[in-house]
mmCIF file of C-alpha atoms in Angstrom:
data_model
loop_
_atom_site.group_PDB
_atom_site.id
_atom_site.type_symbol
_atom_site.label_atom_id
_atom_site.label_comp_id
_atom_site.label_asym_id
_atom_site.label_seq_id
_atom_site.Cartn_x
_atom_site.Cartn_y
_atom_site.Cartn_z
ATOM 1 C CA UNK A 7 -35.557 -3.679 -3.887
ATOM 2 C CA UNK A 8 -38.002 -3.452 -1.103
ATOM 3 C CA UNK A 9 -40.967 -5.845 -1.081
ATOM 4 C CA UNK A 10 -42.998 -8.482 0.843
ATOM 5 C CA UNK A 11 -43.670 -11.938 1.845
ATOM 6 C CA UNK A 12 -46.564 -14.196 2.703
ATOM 7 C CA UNK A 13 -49.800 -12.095 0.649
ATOM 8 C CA UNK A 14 -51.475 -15.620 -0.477
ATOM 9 C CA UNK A 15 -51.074 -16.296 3.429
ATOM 10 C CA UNK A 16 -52.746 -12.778 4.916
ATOM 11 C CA UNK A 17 -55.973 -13.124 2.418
ATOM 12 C CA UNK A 18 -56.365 -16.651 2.980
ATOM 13 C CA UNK A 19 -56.611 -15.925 7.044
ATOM 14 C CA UNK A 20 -58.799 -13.045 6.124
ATOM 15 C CA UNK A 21 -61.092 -15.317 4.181
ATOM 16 C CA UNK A 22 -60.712 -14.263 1.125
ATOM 17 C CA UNK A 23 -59.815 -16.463 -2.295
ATOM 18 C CA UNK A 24 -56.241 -15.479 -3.865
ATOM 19 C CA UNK A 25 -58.573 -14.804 -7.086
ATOM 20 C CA UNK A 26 -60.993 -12.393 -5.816
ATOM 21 C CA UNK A 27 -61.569 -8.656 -6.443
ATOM 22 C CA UNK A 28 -61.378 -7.788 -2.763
ATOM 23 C CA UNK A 29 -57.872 -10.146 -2.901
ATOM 24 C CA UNK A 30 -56.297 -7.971 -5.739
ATOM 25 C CA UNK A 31 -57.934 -4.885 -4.002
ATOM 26 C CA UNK A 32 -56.516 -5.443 -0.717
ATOM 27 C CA UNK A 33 -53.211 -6.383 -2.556
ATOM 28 C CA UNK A 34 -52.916 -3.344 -4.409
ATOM 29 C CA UNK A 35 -53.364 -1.273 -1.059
ATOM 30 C CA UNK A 36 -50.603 -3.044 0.398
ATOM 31 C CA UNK A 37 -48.494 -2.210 -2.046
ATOM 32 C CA UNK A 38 -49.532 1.017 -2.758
ATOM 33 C CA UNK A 39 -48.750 1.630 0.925
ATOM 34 C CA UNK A 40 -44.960 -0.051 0.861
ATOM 35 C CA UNK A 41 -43.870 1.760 -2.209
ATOM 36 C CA UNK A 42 -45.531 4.980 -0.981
ATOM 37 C CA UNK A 43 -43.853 5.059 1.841
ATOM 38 C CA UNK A 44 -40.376 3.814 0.750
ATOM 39 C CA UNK A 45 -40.657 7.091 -1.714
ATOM 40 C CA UNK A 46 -41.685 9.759 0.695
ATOM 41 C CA UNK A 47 -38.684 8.206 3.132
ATOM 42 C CA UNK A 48 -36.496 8.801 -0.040
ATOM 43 C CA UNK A 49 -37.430 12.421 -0.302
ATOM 44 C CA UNK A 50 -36.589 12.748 3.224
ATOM 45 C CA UNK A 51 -33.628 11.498 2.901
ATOM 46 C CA UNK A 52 -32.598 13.507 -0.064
ATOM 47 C CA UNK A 53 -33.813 16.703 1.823
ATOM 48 C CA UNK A 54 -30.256 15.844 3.191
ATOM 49 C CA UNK A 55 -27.876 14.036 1.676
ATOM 50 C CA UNK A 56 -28.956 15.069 -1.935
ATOM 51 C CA UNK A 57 -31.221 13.426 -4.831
ATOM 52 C CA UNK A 58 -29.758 10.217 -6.631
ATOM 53 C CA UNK A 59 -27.529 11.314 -9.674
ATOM 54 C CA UNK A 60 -29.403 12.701 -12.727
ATOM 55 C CA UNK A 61 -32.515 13.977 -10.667
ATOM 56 C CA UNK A 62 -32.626 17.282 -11.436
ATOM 57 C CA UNK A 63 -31.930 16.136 -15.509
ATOM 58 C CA UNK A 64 -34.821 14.193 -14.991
ATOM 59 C CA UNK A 65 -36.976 15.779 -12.779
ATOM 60 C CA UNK A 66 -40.133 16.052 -14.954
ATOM 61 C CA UNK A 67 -40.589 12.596 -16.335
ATOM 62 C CA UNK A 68 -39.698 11.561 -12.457
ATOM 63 C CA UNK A 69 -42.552 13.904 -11.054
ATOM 64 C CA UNK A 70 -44.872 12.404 -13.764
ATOM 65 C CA UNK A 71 -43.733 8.688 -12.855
ATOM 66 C CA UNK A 72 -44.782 9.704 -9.174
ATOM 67 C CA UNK A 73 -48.449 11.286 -10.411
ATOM 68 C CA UNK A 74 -48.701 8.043 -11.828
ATOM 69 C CA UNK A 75 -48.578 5.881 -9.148
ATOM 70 C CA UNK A 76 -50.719 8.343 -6.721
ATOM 71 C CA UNK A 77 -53.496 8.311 -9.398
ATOM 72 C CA UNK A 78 -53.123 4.337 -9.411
ATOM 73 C CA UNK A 79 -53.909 4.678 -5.490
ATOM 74 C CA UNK A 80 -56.729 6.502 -6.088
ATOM 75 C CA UNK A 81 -58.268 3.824 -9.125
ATOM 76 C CA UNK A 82 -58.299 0.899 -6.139
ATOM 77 C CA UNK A 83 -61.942 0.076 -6.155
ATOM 78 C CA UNK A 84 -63.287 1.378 -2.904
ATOM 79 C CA UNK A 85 -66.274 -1.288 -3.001
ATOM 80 C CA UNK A 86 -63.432 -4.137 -2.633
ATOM 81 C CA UNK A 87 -60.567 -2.676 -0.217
ATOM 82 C CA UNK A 88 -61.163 -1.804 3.417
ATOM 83 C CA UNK A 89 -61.635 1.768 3.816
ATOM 84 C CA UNK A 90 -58.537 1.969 6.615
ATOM 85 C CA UNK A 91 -56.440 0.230 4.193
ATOM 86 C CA UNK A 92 -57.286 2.708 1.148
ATOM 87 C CA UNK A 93 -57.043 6.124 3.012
ATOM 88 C CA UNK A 94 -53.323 4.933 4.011
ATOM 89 C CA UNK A 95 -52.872 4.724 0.599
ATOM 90 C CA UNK A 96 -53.949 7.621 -0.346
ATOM 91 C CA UNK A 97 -52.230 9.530 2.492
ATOM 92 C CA UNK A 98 -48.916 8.026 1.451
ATOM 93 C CA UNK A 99 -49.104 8.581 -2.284
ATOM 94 C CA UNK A 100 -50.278 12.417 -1.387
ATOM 95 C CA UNK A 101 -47.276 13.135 1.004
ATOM 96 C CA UNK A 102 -45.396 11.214 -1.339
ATOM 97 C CA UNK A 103 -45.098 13.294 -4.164
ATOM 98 C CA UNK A 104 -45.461 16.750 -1.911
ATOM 99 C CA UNK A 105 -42.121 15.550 -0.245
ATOM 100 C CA UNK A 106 -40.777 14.663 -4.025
ATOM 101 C CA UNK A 107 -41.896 18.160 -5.176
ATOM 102 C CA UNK A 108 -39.769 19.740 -2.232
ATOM 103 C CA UNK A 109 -36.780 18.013 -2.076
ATOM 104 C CA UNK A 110 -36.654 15.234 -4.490
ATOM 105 C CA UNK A 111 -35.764 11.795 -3.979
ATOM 106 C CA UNK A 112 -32.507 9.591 -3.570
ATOM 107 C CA UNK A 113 -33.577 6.636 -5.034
ATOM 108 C CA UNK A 114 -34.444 6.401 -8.595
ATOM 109 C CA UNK A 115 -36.307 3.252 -8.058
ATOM 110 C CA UNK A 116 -37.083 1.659 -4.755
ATOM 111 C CA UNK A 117 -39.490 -1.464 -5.064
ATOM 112 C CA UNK A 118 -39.655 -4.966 -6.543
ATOM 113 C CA UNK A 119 -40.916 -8.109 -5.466
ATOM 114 C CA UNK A 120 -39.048 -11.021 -4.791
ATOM 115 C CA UNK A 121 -39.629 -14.797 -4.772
ATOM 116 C CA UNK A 122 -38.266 -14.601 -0.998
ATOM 117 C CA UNK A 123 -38.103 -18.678 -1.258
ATOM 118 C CA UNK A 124 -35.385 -19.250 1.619
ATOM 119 C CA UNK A 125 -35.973 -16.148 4.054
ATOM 120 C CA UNK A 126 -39.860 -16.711 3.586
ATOM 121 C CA UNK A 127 -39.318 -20.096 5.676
ATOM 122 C CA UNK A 128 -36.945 -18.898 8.127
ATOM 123 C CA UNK A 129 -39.914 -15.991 8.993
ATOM 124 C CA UNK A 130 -42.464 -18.896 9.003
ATOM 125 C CA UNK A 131 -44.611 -17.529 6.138
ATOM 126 C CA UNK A 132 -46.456 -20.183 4.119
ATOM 127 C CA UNK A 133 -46.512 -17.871 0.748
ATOM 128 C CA UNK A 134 -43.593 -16.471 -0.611
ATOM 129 C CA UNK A 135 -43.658 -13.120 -2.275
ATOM 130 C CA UNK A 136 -47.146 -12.761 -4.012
ATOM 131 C CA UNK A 137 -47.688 -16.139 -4.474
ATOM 132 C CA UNK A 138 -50.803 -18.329 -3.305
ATOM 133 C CA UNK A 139 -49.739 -21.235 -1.239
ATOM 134 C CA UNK A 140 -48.481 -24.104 -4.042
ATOM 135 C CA UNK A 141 -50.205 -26.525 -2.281
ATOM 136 C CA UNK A 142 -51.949 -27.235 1.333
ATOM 137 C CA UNK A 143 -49.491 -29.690 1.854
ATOM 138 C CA UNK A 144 -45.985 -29.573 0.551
ATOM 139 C CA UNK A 145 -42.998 -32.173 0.790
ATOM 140 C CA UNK A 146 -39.589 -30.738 0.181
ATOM 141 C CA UNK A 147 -36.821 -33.078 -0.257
ATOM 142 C CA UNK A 148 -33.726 -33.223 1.972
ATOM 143 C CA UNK A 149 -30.142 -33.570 0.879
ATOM 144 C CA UNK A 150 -29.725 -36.184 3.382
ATOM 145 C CA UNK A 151 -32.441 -38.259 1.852
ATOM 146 C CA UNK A 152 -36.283 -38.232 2.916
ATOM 147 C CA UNK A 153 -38.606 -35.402 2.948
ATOM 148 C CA UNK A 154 -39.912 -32.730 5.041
ATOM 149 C CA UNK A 155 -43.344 -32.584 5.201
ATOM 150 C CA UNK A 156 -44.684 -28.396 5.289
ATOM 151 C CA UNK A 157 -48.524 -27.888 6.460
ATOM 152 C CA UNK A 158 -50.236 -24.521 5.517
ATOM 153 C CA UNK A 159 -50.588 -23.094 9.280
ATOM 154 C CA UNK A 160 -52.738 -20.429 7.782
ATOM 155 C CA UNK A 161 -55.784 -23.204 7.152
ATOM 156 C CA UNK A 162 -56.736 -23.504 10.896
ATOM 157 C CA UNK A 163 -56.629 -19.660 11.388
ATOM 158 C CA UNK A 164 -58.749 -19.004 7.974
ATOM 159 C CA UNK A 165 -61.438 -21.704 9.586
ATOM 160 C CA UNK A 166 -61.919 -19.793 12.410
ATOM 161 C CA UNK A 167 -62.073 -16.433 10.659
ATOM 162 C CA UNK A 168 -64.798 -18.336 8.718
ATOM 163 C CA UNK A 169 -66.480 -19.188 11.281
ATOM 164 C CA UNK A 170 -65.953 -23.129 12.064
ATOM 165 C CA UNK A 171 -65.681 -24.267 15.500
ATOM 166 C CA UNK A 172 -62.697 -25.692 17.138
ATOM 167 C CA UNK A 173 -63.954 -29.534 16.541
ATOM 168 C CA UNK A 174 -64.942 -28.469 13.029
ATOM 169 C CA UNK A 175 -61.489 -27.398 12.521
ATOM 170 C CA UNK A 176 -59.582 -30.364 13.703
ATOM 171 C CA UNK A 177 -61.629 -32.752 11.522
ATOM 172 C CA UNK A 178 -61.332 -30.332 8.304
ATOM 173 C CA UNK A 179 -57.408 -30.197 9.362
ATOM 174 C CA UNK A 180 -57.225 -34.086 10.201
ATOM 175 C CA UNK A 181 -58.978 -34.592 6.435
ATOM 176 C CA UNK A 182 -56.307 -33.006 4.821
ATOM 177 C CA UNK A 183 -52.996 -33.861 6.651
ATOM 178 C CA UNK A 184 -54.158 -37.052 8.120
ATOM 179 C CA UNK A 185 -53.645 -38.318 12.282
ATOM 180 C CA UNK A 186 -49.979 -38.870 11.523
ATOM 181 C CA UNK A 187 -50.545 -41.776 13.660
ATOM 182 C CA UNK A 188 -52.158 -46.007 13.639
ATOM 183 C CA UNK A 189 -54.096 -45.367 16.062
ATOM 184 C CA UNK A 190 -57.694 -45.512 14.723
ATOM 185 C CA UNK A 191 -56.483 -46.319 11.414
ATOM 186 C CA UNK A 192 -59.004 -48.413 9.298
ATOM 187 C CA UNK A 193 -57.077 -51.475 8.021
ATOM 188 C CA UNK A 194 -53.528 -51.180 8.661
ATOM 189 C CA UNK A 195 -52.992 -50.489 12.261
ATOM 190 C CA UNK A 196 -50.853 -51.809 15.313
ATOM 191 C CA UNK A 197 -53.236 -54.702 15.988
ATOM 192 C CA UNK A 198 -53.321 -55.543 12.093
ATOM 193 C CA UNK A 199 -49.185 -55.193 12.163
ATOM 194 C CA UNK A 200 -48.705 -57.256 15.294
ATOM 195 C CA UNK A 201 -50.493 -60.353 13.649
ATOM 196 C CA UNK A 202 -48.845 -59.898 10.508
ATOM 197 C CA UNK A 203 -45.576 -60.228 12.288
ATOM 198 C CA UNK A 204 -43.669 -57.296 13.089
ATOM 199 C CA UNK A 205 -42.667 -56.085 16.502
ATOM 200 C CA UNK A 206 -43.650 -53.505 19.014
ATOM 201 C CA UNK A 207 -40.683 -51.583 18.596
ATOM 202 C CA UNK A 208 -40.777 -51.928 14.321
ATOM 203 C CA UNK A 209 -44.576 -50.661 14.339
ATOM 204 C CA UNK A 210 -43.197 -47.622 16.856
ATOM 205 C CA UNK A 211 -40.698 -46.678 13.606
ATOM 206 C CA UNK A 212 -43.937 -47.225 11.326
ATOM 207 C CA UNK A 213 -45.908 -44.489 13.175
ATOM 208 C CA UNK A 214 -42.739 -42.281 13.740
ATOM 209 C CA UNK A 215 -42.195 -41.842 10.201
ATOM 210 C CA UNK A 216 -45.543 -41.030 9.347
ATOM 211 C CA UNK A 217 -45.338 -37.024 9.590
ATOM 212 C CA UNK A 218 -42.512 -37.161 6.944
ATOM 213 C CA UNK A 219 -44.128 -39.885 4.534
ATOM 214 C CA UNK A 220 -45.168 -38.899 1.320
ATOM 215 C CA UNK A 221 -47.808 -41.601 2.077
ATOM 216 C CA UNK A 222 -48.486 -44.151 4.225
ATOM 217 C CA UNK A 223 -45.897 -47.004 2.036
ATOM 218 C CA UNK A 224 -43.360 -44.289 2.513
ATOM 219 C CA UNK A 225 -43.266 -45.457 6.079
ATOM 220 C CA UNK A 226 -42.730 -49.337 5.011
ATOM 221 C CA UNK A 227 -39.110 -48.892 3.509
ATOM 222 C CA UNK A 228 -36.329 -51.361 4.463
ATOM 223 C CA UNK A 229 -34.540 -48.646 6.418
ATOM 224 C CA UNK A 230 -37.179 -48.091 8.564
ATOM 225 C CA UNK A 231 -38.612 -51.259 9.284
ATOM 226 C CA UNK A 232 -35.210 -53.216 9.395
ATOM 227 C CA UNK A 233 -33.785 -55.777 8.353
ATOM 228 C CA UNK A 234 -33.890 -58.248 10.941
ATOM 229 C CA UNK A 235 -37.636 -57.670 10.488
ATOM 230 C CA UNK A 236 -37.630 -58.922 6.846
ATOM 231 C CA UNK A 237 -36.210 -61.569 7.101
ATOM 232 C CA UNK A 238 -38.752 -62.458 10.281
ATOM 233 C CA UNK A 239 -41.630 -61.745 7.589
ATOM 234 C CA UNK A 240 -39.572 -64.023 5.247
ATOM 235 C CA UNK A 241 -38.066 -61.862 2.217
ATOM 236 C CA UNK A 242 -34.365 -61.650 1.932
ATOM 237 C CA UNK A 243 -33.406 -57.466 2.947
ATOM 238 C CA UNK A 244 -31.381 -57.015 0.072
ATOM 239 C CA UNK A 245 -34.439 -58.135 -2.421
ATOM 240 C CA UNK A 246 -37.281 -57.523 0.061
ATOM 241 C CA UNK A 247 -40.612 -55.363 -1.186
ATOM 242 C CA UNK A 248 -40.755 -51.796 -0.422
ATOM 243 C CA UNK A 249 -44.004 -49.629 0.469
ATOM 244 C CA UNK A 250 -47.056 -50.475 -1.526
ATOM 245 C CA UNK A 251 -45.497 -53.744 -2.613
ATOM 246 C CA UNK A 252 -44.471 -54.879 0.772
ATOM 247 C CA UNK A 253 -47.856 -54.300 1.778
ATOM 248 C CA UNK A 254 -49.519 -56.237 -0.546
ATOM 249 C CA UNK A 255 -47.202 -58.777 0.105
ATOM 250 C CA UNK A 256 -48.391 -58.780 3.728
ATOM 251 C CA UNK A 257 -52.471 -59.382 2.372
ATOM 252 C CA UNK A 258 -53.723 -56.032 2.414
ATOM 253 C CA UNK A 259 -55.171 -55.198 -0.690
ATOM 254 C CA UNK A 260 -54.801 -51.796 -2.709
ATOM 255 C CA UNK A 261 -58.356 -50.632 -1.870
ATOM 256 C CA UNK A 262 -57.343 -51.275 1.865
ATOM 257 C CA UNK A 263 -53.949 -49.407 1.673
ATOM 258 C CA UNK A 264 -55.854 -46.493 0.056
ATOM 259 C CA UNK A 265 -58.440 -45.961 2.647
ATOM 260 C CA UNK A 266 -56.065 -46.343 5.939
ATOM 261 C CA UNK A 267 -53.285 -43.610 3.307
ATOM 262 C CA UNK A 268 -56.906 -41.252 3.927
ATOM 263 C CA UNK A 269 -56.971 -41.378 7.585
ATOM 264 C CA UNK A 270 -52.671 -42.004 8.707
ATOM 265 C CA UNK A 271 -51.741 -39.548 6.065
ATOM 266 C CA UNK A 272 -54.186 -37.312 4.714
ATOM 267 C CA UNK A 273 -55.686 -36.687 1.329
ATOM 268 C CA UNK A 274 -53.873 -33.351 0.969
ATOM 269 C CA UNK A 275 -56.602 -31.233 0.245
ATOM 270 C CA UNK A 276 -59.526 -30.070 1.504
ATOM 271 C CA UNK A 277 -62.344 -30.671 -1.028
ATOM 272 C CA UNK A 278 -64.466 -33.494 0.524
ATOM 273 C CA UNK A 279 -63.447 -32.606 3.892
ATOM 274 C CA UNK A 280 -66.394 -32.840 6.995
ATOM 275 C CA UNK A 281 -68.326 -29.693 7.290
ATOM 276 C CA UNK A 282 -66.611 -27.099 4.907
ATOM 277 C CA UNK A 283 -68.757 -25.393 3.054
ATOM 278 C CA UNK A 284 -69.080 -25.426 -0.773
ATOM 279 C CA UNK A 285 -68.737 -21.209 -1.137
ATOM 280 C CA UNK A 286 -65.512 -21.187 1.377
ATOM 281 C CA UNK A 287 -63.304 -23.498 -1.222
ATOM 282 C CA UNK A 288 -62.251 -21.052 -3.092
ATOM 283 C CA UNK A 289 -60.514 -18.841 0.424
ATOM 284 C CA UNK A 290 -58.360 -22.564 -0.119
ATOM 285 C CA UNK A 291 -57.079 -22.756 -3.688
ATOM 286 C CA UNK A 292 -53.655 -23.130 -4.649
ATOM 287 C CA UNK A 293 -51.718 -22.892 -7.815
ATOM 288 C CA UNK A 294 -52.117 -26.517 -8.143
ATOM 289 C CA UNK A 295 -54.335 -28.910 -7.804
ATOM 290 C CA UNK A 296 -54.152 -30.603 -4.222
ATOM 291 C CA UNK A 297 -53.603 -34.426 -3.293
ATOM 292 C CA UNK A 298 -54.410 -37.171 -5.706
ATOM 293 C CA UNK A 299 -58.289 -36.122 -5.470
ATOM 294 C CA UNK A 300 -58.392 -32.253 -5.789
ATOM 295 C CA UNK A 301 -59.550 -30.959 -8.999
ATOM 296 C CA UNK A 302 -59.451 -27.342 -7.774
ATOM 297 C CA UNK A 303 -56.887 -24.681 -8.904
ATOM 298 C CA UNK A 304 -55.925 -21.089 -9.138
ATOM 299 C CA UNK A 305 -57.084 -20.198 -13.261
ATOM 300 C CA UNK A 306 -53.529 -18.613 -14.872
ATOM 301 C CA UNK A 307 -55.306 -15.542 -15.600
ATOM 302 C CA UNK A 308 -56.237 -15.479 -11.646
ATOM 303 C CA UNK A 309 -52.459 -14.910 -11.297
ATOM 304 C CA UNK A 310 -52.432 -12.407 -14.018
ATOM 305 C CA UNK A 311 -54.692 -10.384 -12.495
ATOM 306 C CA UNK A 312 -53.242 -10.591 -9.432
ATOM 307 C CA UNK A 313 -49.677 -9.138 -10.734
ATOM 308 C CA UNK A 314 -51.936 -6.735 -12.735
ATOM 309 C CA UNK A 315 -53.161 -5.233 -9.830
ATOM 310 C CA UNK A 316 -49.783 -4.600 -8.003
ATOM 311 C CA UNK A 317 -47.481 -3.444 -10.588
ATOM 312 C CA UNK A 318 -48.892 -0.191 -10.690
ATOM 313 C CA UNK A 319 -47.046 -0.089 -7.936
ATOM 314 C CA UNK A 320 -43.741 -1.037 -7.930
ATOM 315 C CA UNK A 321 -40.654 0.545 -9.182
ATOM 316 C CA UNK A 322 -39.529 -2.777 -10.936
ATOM 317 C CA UNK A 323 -41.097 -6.098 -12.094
ATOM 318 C CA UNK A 324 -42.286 -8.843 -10.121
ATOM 319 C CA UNK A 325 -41.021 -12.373 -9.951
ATOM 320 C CA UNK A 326 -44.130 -14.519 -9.815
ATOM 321 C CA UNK A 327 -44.850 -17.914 -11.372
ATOM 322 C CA UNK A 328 -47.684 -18.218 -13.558
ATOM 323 C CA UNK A 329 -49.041 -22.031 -12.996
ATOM 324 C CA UNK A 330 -50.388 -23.342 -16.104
ATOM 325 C CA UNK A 331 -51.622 -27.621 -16.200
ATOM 326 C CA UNK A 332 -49.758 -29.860 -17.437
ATOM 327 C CA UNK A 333 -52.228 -30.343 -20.475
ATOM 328 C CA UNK A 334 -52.155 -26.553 -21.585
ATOM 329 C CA UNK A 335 -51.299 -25.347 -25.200
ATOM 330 C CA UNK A 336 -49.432 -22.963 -26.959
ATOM 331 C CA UNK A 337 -52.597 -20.699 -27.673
ATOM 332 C CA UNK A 338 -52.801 -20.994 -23.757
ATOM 333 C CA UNK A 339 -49.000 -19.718 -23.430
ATOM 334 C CA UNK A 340 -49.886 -17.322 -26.068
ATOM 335 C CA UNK A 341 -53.105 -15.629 -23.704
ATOM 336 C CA UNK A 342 -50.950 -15.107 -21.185
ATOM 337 C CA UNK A 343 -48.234 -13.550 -22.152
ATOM 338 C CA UNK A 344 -50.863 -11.380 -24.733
ATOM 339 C CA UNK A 345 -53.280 -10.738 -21.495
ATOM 340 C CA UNK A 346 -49.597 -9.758 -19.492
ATOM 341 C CA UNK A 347 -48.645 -7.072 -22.007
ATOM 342 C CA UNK A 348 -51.675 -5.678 -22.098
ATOM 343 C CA UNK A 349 -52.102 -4.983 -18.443
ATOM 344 C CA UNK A 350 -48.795 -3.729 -18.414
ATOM 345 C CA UNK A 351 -46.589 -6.361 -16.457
ATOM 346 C CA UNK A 352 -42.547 -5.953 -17.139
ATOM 347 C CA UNK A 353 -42.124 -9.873 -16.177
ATOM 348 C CA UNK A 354 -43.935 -12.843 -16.686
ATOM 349 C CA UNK A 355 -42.468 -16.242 -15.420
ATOM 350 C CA UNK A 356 -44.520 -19.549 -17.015
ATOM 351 C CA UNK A 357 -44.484 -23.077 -15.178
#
């Protein structure tokens, strides 16, 4: 079951959107290239140690299976995959099925691809499997209570492949996953704290929760702030506000809370951000919609396509989740899994 990691990651750096022809074009190659290879290393391997059992029963339809994925290799659009990229593919699939023809191969089937969910963060990738990114900004919640907080590193990188400069990039950046800090902050800040009542060293456990708030009233919780400090403020601990309420409790007003949750904490996406262009949003979509303000997403058929134009490829199916919104029908469920048969997908996974 050999197969990859981190594709949404490696054509967002590239610049190019997850639902693009040079995406699925570049994505075929890739594949073409993996399962190519693991094949001809198959042959080679059966060239001594013999072909899996039922080869030689099976040798025709095998041979034909094999033609079939060459002549896939040679269908990737040319105008949409970098030439480098397709001759590999081509050489592979070529010495492929000569090394087949020879001595056969010991695996009857040698490629799928997985979600890779676990390994895919201990190799750092910010995709898993196939997948776009699920979101710029991602929390993930801990057994232990709280949440870690998971950037897309692959934003900054895709800027500068883009062409933004290094200031450019730290504003687009600080848009999206906020200063994960007070300082600066519009509204609710250390001077703003201090005269509301609470302590130097309560405001320092403010501003070191920030990276792992879900937003900024994440940070105003009882175990965090204390409660020696409630009761200074005047609530009892065991009946005290939490987050937004606290805050309002304090004076500042929703409008004010919003606005300072911008700048501490980000607006998790990057549509509205400073400088980034209109015709470069789409290098950033993910399979959802992004922050409370995004309205941007990968289309379901985007995904489609994108499984469409690997599984010509692959000795199995692929495990993929196809992201439909929360308002979609049954004659949407219906168009997918209609659209999936006819391109010829052995899997289809709806969310």
């Amino acid at each position: 079951g050999l197969g990859f990691a981190n594709l949404g990651t490696l054509l967002m750096v590239k610049g190019l959107p997850y639902d693009s022809d040079e995406g699925r074009a570049i994505a075929a190659a890739v594949t073409a290239i993996m399962t190519g290879r693991a094949y001809r290393t198959s042959a080679a391997i059966a060239g001594t140690k013999g072909t899996f059992p039922g080869f030689e029963s099976n040798r025709q339809p095998m041979m034909r299976v094999m033609g079939k994925h060459r002549d896939a290799a040679y269908a990737i659009d040319p105008g949409h995959c970098p030439s480098d990229l397709l001759a590999a593919a081509h050489e592979e699939w070529d010495e492929c099925v000569k090394a087949g023809e020879e001595h056969g191969y010991r695996n009857a089937q040698a490629t799928v691809l997985a979600p890779t969910g676990t390994i895919g963060l201990l190799m750092d990738c910010d995709t898993t499997g196939i997948e776009p990114d699920f979101a710029l900004v991602k929390f993930k919640k801990l057994a232990g209570g709280g949440y870690f907080k998971i950037v897309n590193e692959s934003v900054p990188r895709a800027l500068r492949t883009l062409g933004y400069s290094k200031e450019q990039r730290d504003e687009i950046i600080a848009y999206a996953r906020g200063t994960q800090s007070l300082a600066g902050v519009p509204h609710v800040n250390r001077d703003s704290l201090r005269d509301h009542g609470l302590l130097a060293p309560e405001i320092d456990r403010v501003e070191r929760s920030l990276p792992g708030a879900l937003n900024l009233a994440g940070a105003f919780k009882r175990h965090i702030l204390g409660d020696e400090c409630l009761k200074r403020l005047g609530f009892q601990p065991s009946t005290a506000p939490s987050g937004d309420h606290l805050l309002a409790a304090l004076g500042f007003t929703s409008a004010e809370v919003e606005t300072a949750n911008d700048v501490a904490c980000g607006t998790l996406t990057l549509e509205g951000a400073p400088h980034l262009k209109d015709e470069h949003l789409p290098v950033f979509d993910c399979a959802n919609r992004c922050g409370r303000r995004g309205t941007r997403f990968i289309r379901p058929m985007g995904h489609i396509r994108m499984m469409a134009a690997v599984q010509p490829f692959l000795s199995g199916a692929i495990s993929k989740t196809v992201n439909l919104p929360n308002e979609a029908g049954v004659d949407d469920v219906e168009q997918i899994y209609v659209e999936g048969w006819k391109l010829g997908l052995k899997a289809i996974a709806l969310y």
